[in-house]
mmCIF file of C-alpha atoms in Angstrom:
data_model
loop_
_atom_site.group_PDB
_atom_site.id
_atom_site.type_symbol
_atom_site.label_atom_id
_atom_site.label_comp_id
_atom_site.label_asym_id
_atom_site.label_seq_id
_atom_site.Cartn_x
_atom_site.Cartn_y
_atom_site.Cartn_z
ATOM 1 C CA MET A 1 162.723 119.338 -45.755
ATOM 2 C CA GLU A 2 161.282 122.187 -47.823
ATOM 3 C CA SER A 3 162.662 125.550 -46.742
ATOM 4 C CA LYS A 4 160.248 127.889 -44.981
ATOM 5 C CA GLY A 5 162.234 130.876 -46.172
ATOM 6 C CA LEU A 6 165.503 132.557 -45.260
ATOM 7 C CA VAL A 7 166.089 134.067 -41.825
ATOM 8 C CA LEU A 8 168.901 136.606 -41.567
ATOM 9 C CA ILE A 9 170.754 136.533 -38.239
ATOM 10 C CA ALA A 10 172.740 139.644 -37.301
ATOM 11 C CA GLU A 11 174.825 138.497 -34.346
ATOM 12 C CA ASP A 12 178.519 139.115 -33.581
ATOM 13 C CA GLU A 13 178.875 136.359 -30.960
ATOM 14 C CA ARG A 14 179.792 133.277 -33.001
ATOM 15 C CA ALA A 15 178.579 130.703 -30.464
ATOM 16 C CA ILE A 16 175.143 132.333 -30.213
ATOM 17 C CA ALA A 17 174.853 132.736 -33.989
ATOM 18 C CA ASP A 18 175.811 129.094 -34.541
ATOM 19 C CA LEU A 19 173.208 127.911 -32.023
ATOM 20 C CA GLU A 20 170.491 130.077 -33.578
ATOM 21 C CA ARG A 21 171.470 128.788 -37.021
ATOM 22 C CA LEU A 22 171.289 125.170 -35.831
ATOM 23 C CA TYR A 23 167.789 125.436 -34.382
ATOM 24 C CA LEU A 24 166.383 127.499 -37.243
ATOM 25 C CA THR A 25 167.847 125.084 -39.801
ATOM 26 C CA GLU A 26 166.334 122.132 -37.956
ATOM 27 C CA ALA A 27 162.988 123.973 -38.043
ATOM 28 C CA GLY A 28 163.196 124.161 -41.843
ATOM 29 C CA PHE A 29 164.491 127.684 -42.379
ATOM 30 C CA GLY A 30 167.400 128.755 -44.510
ATOM 31 C CA VAL A 31 169.846 130.884 -42.521
ATOM 32 C CA HIS A 32 172.337 133.624 -43.357
ATOM 33 C CA VAL A 33 174.550 135.164 -40.661
ATOM 34 C CA GLU A 34 176.136 138.616 -40.600
ATOM 35 C CA ARG A 35 178.460 139.585 -37.722
ATOM 36 C CA ASP A 36 179.141 143.230 -38.582
ATOM 37 C CA GLY A 37 176.373 145.813 -38.466
ATOM 38 C CA THR A 38 177.599 147.618 -41.591
ATOM 39 C CA ALA A 39 176.935 144.503 -43.688
ATOM 40 C CA VAL A 40 173.373 143.880 -42.481
ATOM 41 C CA LEU A 41 171.329 146.287 -44.636
ATOM 42 C CA PRO A 42 173.129 145.299 -47.882
ATOM 43 C CA ALA A 43 172.529 141.627 -47.009
ATOM 44 C CA ILE A 44 168.822 142.284 -46.384
ATOM 45 C CA GLU A 45 168.537 144.102 -49.708
ATOM 46 C CA ARG A 46 170.331 141.269 -51.510
ATOM 47 C CA LEU A 47 168.706 138.253 -49.838
ATOM 48 C CA ARG A 48 165.174 139.469 -48.978
ATOM 49 C CA PRO A 49 164.773 137.320 -45.828
ATOM 50 C CA VAL A 50 161.363 136.363 -44.422
ATOM 51 C CA ALA A 51 162.492 137.456 -40.937
ATOM 52 C CA ILE A 52 165.460 139.152 -39.263
ATOM 53 C CA VAL A 53 167.039 138.308 -35.898
ATOM 54 C CA LEU A 54 168.803 141.535 -34.973
ATOM 55 C CA ASP A 55 171.263 141.879 -32.097
ATOM 56 C CA VAL A 56 171.150 145.365 -30.583
ATOM 57 C CA GLY A 57 174.855 145.532 -29.739
ATOM 58 C CA LEU A 58 176.411 144.896 -33.161
ATOM 59 C CA PRO A 59 179.821 146.336 -34.047
ATOM 60 C CA GLY A 60 179.973 148.866 -36.870
ATOM 61 C CA ARG A 61 176.289 149.777 -36.781
ATOM 62 C CA ASP A 62 173.986 148.898 -33.897
ATOM 63 C CA GLY A 63 170.703 147.078 -34.250
ATOM 64 C CA LEU A 64 168.526 150.029 -33.286
ATOM 65 C CA ASP A 65 170.011 152.146 -36.072
ATOM 66 C CA ILE A 66 169.637 149.289 -38.571
ATOM 67 C CA CYS A 67 165.961 148.850 -37.692
ATOM 68 C CA ARG A 68 165.381 152.595 -37.919
ATOM 69 C CA ALA A 69 166.903 152.692 -41.404
ATOM 70 C CA LEU A 70 165.001 149.588 -42.485
ATOM 71 C CA ARG A 71 161.613 150.999 -41.490
ATOM 72 C CA ALA A 72 162.425 154.439 -42.924
ATOM 73 C CA ALA A 73 163.048 152.721 -46.266
ATOM 74 C CA GLY A 74 159.612 151.106 -46.128
ATOM 75 C CA ASP A 75 160.889 147.587 -45.413
ATOM 76 C CA TRP A 76 158.582 145.897 -42.885
ATOM 77 C CA THR A 77 160.191 142.467 -42.778
ATOM 78 C CA PRO A 78 159.476 141.013 -39.293
ATOM 79 C CA VAL A 79 162.290 141.856 -36.853
ATOM 80 C CA VAL A 80 163.102 140.098 -33.583
ATOM 81 C CA PHE A 81 165.492 142.153 -31.467
ATOM 82 C CA VAL A 82 168.038 140.342 -29.305
ATOM 83 C CA THR A 83 170.011 142.079 -26.555
ATOM 84 C CA ALA A 84 172.276 141.184 -23.668
ATOM 85 C CA ARG A 85 170.773 144.013 -21.625
ATOM 86 C CA ASP A 86 167.459 143.602 -19.831
ATOM 87 C CA ASP A 87 166.796 147.317 -20.128
ATOM 88 C CA GLU A 88 163.187 148.483 -20.504
ATOM 89 C CA ILE A 89 164.351 151.649 -22.261
ATOM 90 C CA ASP A 90 166.071 149.580 -24.962
ATOM 91 C CA ARG A 91 163.042 147.342 -25.284
ATOM 92 C CA ILE A 92 160.590 150.211 -25.637
ATOM 93 C CA LEU A 93 162.819 152.078 -28.075
ATOM 94 C CA GLY A 94 163.167 148.956 -30.190
ATOM 95 C CA LEU A 95 159.420 148.479 -30.335
ATOM 96 C CA GLU A 96 158.886 152.138 -31.157
ATOM 97 C CA LEU A 97 161.314 151.810 -34.063
ATOM 98 C CA GLY A 98 159.183 149.037 -35.523
ATOM 99 C CA ALA A 99 160.520 145.791 -34.078
ATOM 100 C CA ASP A 100 157.945 143.005 -33.869
ATOM 101 C CA ASP A 101 159.398 141.084 -30.939
ATOM 102 C CA TYR A 102 162.166 141.208 -28.352
ATOM 103 C CA LEU A 103 164.330 138.593 -26.586
ATOM 104 C CA THR A 104 166.876 139.164 -23.819
ATOM 105 C CA LYS A 105 169.984 136.987 -23.552
ATOM 106 C CA PRO A 106 170.242 134.313 -22.390
ATOM 107 C CA PHE A 107 167.206 132.778 -24.094
ATOM 108 C CA SER A 108 166.238 129.375 -25.374
ATOM 109 C CA PRO A 109 166.875 128.963 -29.119
ATOM 110 C CA ARG A 110 163.599 127.026 -29.203
ATOM 111 C CA GLU A 111 161.882 130.192 -27.967
ATOM 112 C CA LEU A 112 163.447 132.126 -30.838
ATOM 113 C CA VAL A 113 162.095 129.598 -33.342
ATOM 114 C CA THR A 114 158.652 129.829 -31.720
ATOM 115 C CA ARG A 115 158.641 133.634 -31.914
ATOM 116 C CA ILE A 116 159.661 133.623 -35.595
ATOM 117 C CA ARG A 117 157.053 131.011 -36.469
ATOM 118 C CA GLY A 118 154.420 133.106 -34.709
ATOM 119 C CA LEU A 119 155.414 136.274 -36.580
ATOM 120 C CA LEU A 120 155.358 134.533 -39.942
ATOM 121 C CA ARG A 121 152.059 132.843 -39.177
ATOM 122 C CA ARG A 122 150.487 136.180 -38.349
ATOM 123 C CA SER A 123 151.970 137.748 -41.478
ATOM 124 C CA ALA A 124 150.646 135.018 -43.773
ATOM 125 C CA LEU A 125 147.469 135.644 -45.743
ATOM 126 C CA PRO A 126 144.522 134.093 -43.896
ATOM 127 C CA ALA A 127 141.482 132.476 -45.382
ATOM 128 C CA ARG A 128 139.018 134.851 -46.984
ATOM 129 C CA SER A 129 137.789 137.268 -44.352
ATOM 130 C CA ALA A 130 135.404 140.190 -44.282
ATOM 131 C CA LEU A 131 136.679 143.765 -44.183
ATOM 132 C CA LEU A 132 136.652 145.355 -40.738
ATOM 133 C CA THR A 133 135.511 148.983 -40.750
ATOM 134 C CA VAL A 134 135.237 151.406 -37.843
ATOM 135 C CA GLY A 135 134.746 155.066 -38.653
ATOM 136 C CA ASP A 136 137.394 156.039 -41.213
ATOM 137 C CA VAL A 137 139.538 152.990 -40.483
ATOM 138 C CA GLU A 138 139.294 150.031 -42.863
ATOM 139 C CA LEU A 139 141.239 146.837 -42.165
ATOM 140 C CA ASP A 140 141.505 144.060 -44.774
ATOM 141 C CA PRO A 141 142.562 140.768 -43.101
ATOM 142 C CA ASP A 142 143.242 139.064 -46.447
ATOM 143 C CA ARG A 143 145.563 141.737 -47.820
ATOM 144 C CA ARG A 144 146.789 142.656 -44.334
ATOM 145 C CA SER A 145 146.271 146.277 -45.237
ATOM 146 C CA VAL A 146 144.898 149.263 -43.343
ATOM 147 C CA ARG A 147 143.478 152.511 -44.690
ATOM 148 C CA VAL A 148 142.307 155.633 -42.909
ATOM 149 C CA ALA A 149 139.918 157.740 -44.986
ATOM 150 C CA GLY A 150 141.361 156.004 -48.050
ATOM 151 C CA ARG A 151 144.970 156.680 -47.043
ATOM 152 C CA PRO A 152 147.151 153.553 -46.725
ATOM 153 C CA VAL A 153 148.808 153.047 -43.335
ATOM 154 C CA VAL A 154 151.808 150.749 -42.919
ATOM 155 C CA LEU A 155 151.856 148.642 -39.737
ATOM 156 C CA THR A 156 154.242 145.988 -38.497
ATOM 157 C CA ALA A 157 152.883 142.424 -38.286
ATOM 158 C CA THR A 158 152.331 142.772 -34.549
ATOM 159 C CA GLU A 159 150.711 146.206 -34.825
ATOM 160 C CA PHE A 160 148.364 144.864 -37.510
ATOM 161 C CA ASP A 161 147.323 141.888 -35.362
ATOM 162 C CA LEU A 162 146.741 144.120 -32.359
ATOM 163 C CA LEU A 163 144.493 146.471 -34.337
ATOM 164 C CA ALA A 164 142.682 143.523 -35.963
ATOM 165 C CA LYS A 165 141.989 142.010 -32.536
ATOM 166 C CA LEU A 166 140.511 145.249 -31.225
ATOM 167 C CA MET A 167 138.506 145.909 -34.404
ATOM 168 C CA SER A 168 137.081 142.380 -34.377
ATOM 169 C CA ALA A 169 134.787 143.379 -31.508
ATOM 170 C CA PRO A 170 134.007 147.127 -31.436
ATOM 171 C CA GLY A 171 132.993 148.256 -27.972
ATOM 172 C CA ARG A 172 134.471 145.233 -26.218
ATOM 173 C CA VAL A 173 137.147 146.004 -23.655
ATOM 174 C CA PHE A 174 140.278 143.840 -23.897
ATOM 175 C CA THR A 175 142.583 143.713 -20.897
ATOM 176 C CA ARG A 176 146.320 143.882 -21.457
ATOM 177 C CA GLU A 177 146.598 140.250 -20.394
ATOM 178 C CA GLN A 178 144.006 139.210 -22.985
ATOM 179 C CA LEU A 179 145.830 141.099 -25.716
ATOM 180 C CA LEU A 180 149.190 139.619 -24.685
ATOM 181 C CA ALA A 181 147.747 136.112 -24.833
ATOM 182 C CA SER A 182 145.919 136.644 -28.131
ATOM 183 C CA VAL A 183 148.434 138.693 -30.130
ATOM 184 C CA TRP A 184 151.766 137.619 -28.641
ATOM 185 C CA GLY A 185 150.712 134.093 -27.741
ATOM 186 C CA GLN A 186 151.760 134.178 -24.094
ATOM 187 C CA ALA A 187 150.447 136.114 -21.146
ATOM 188 C CA ASP A 188 153.792 136.874 -19.507
ATOM 189 C CA TYR A 189 155.482 138.492 -22.514
ATOM 190 C CA GLY A 190 157.089 141.753 -21.439
ATOM 191 C CA GLY A 191 154.191 142.850 -19.249
ATOM 192 C CA GLY A 192 151.479 145.364 -20.016
ATOM 193 C CA ARG A 193 154.022 148.013 -21.013
ATOM 194 C CA THR A 194 154.602 146.110 -24.273
ATOM 195 C CA VAL A 195 150.907 146.437 -25.147
ATOM 196 C CA ASP A 196 150.918 150.129 -24.234
ATOM 197 C CA VAL A 197 153.873 150.851 -26.523
ATOM 198 C CA HIS A 198 152.292 149.048 -29.472
ATOM 199 C CA VAL A 199 148.938 150.775 -28.934
ATOM 200 C CA ALA A 200 150.721 154.137 -28.890
ATOM 201 C CA GLN A 201 152.438 153.287 -32.175
ATOM 202 C CA VAL A 202 149.176 152.247 -33.834
ATOM 203 C CA ARG A 203 147.438 155.402 -32.629
ATOM 204 C CA SER A 204 150.242 157.552 -33.981
ATOM 205 C CA LYS A 205 150.044 155.898 -37.400
ATOM 206 C CA LEU A 206 146.247 156.109 -37.593
ATOM 207 C CA GLY A 207 146.334 159.806 -36.743
ATOM 208 C CA GLU A 208 143.065 161.667 -36.287
ATOM 209 C CA GLY A 209 141.103 158.627 -37.470
ATOM 210 C CA ASN A 210 142.292 156.577 -34.492
ATOM 211 C CA PRO A 211 139.323 154.801 -32.825
ATOM 212 C CA ILE A 212 141.233 153.150 -29.956
ATOM 213 C CA ARG A 213 140.257 154.316 -26.492
ATOM 214 C CA THR A 214 141.840 153.584 -23.153
ATOM 215 C CA LEU A 215 139.957 152.441 -20.093
ATOM 216 C CA ARG A 216 142.355 153.431 -17.352
ATOM 217 C CA GLY A 217 143.374 150.501 -15.203
ATOM 218 C CA VAL A 218 141.464 148.041 -17.415
ATOM 219 C CA GLY A 219 142.627 147.928 -21.019
ATOM 220 C CA TYR A 220 141.699 149.029 -24.525
ATOM 221 C CA ALA A 221 138.672 149.029 -26.809
ATOM 222 C CA ILE A 222 137.585 150.241 -30.216
ATOM 223 C CA ASP A 223 135.053 153.028 -29.901
ATOM 224 C CA ALA A 224 132.673 152.453 -32.802
ATOM 225 C CA GLY A 225 131.093 155.822 -32.168
ATOM 226 C CA ASP A 226 134.267 157.713 -33.064
ATOM 227 C CA GLY A 227 133.659 157.625 -36.827
#
């Protein structure tokens, strides 16, 4: 089977890492495992994985700090956080640091494979598509790039897909459930709070050119009149 790219697993529990490796290998991915947080960033720099499965509670250097350093260095490789704690604060902080997805132990390894496939599918270059422009914001689906008044803006894969969905229909109101189903691929993922956190991140990165408006109690829309 042709490899679909290398996935780096940062997980200190051997049994969990071995199970993740098994399912990802069967799905056609190459796999590299690191069990100590201090070794993760050097391994990412050396191996250039297509995706990273990052346990929050790593010894040496925790997953949140690793993700923070990764994003600060301009590396936007898709990251799936894994944690033993079902703590909303951890989940929100992870998303705010630039994680693309989040799983709480115990989880099905098949679910992990599905999440990684979805992230990589969304990150892949699509067929030729028209530029989407609203006010000062220009989104190029082919290059997966965003500019505000000519200034490049770096988004995670999930943030990009969320903005693209909203910009695909200026003026249309999308409920949180619709956005969860369309962008994340399942309507019960993390609840509406997950959408809210990602919208807040996109707004922050777009700055004054942000065209996203909130309809309280309903959802979000792109206000084409905000140019």
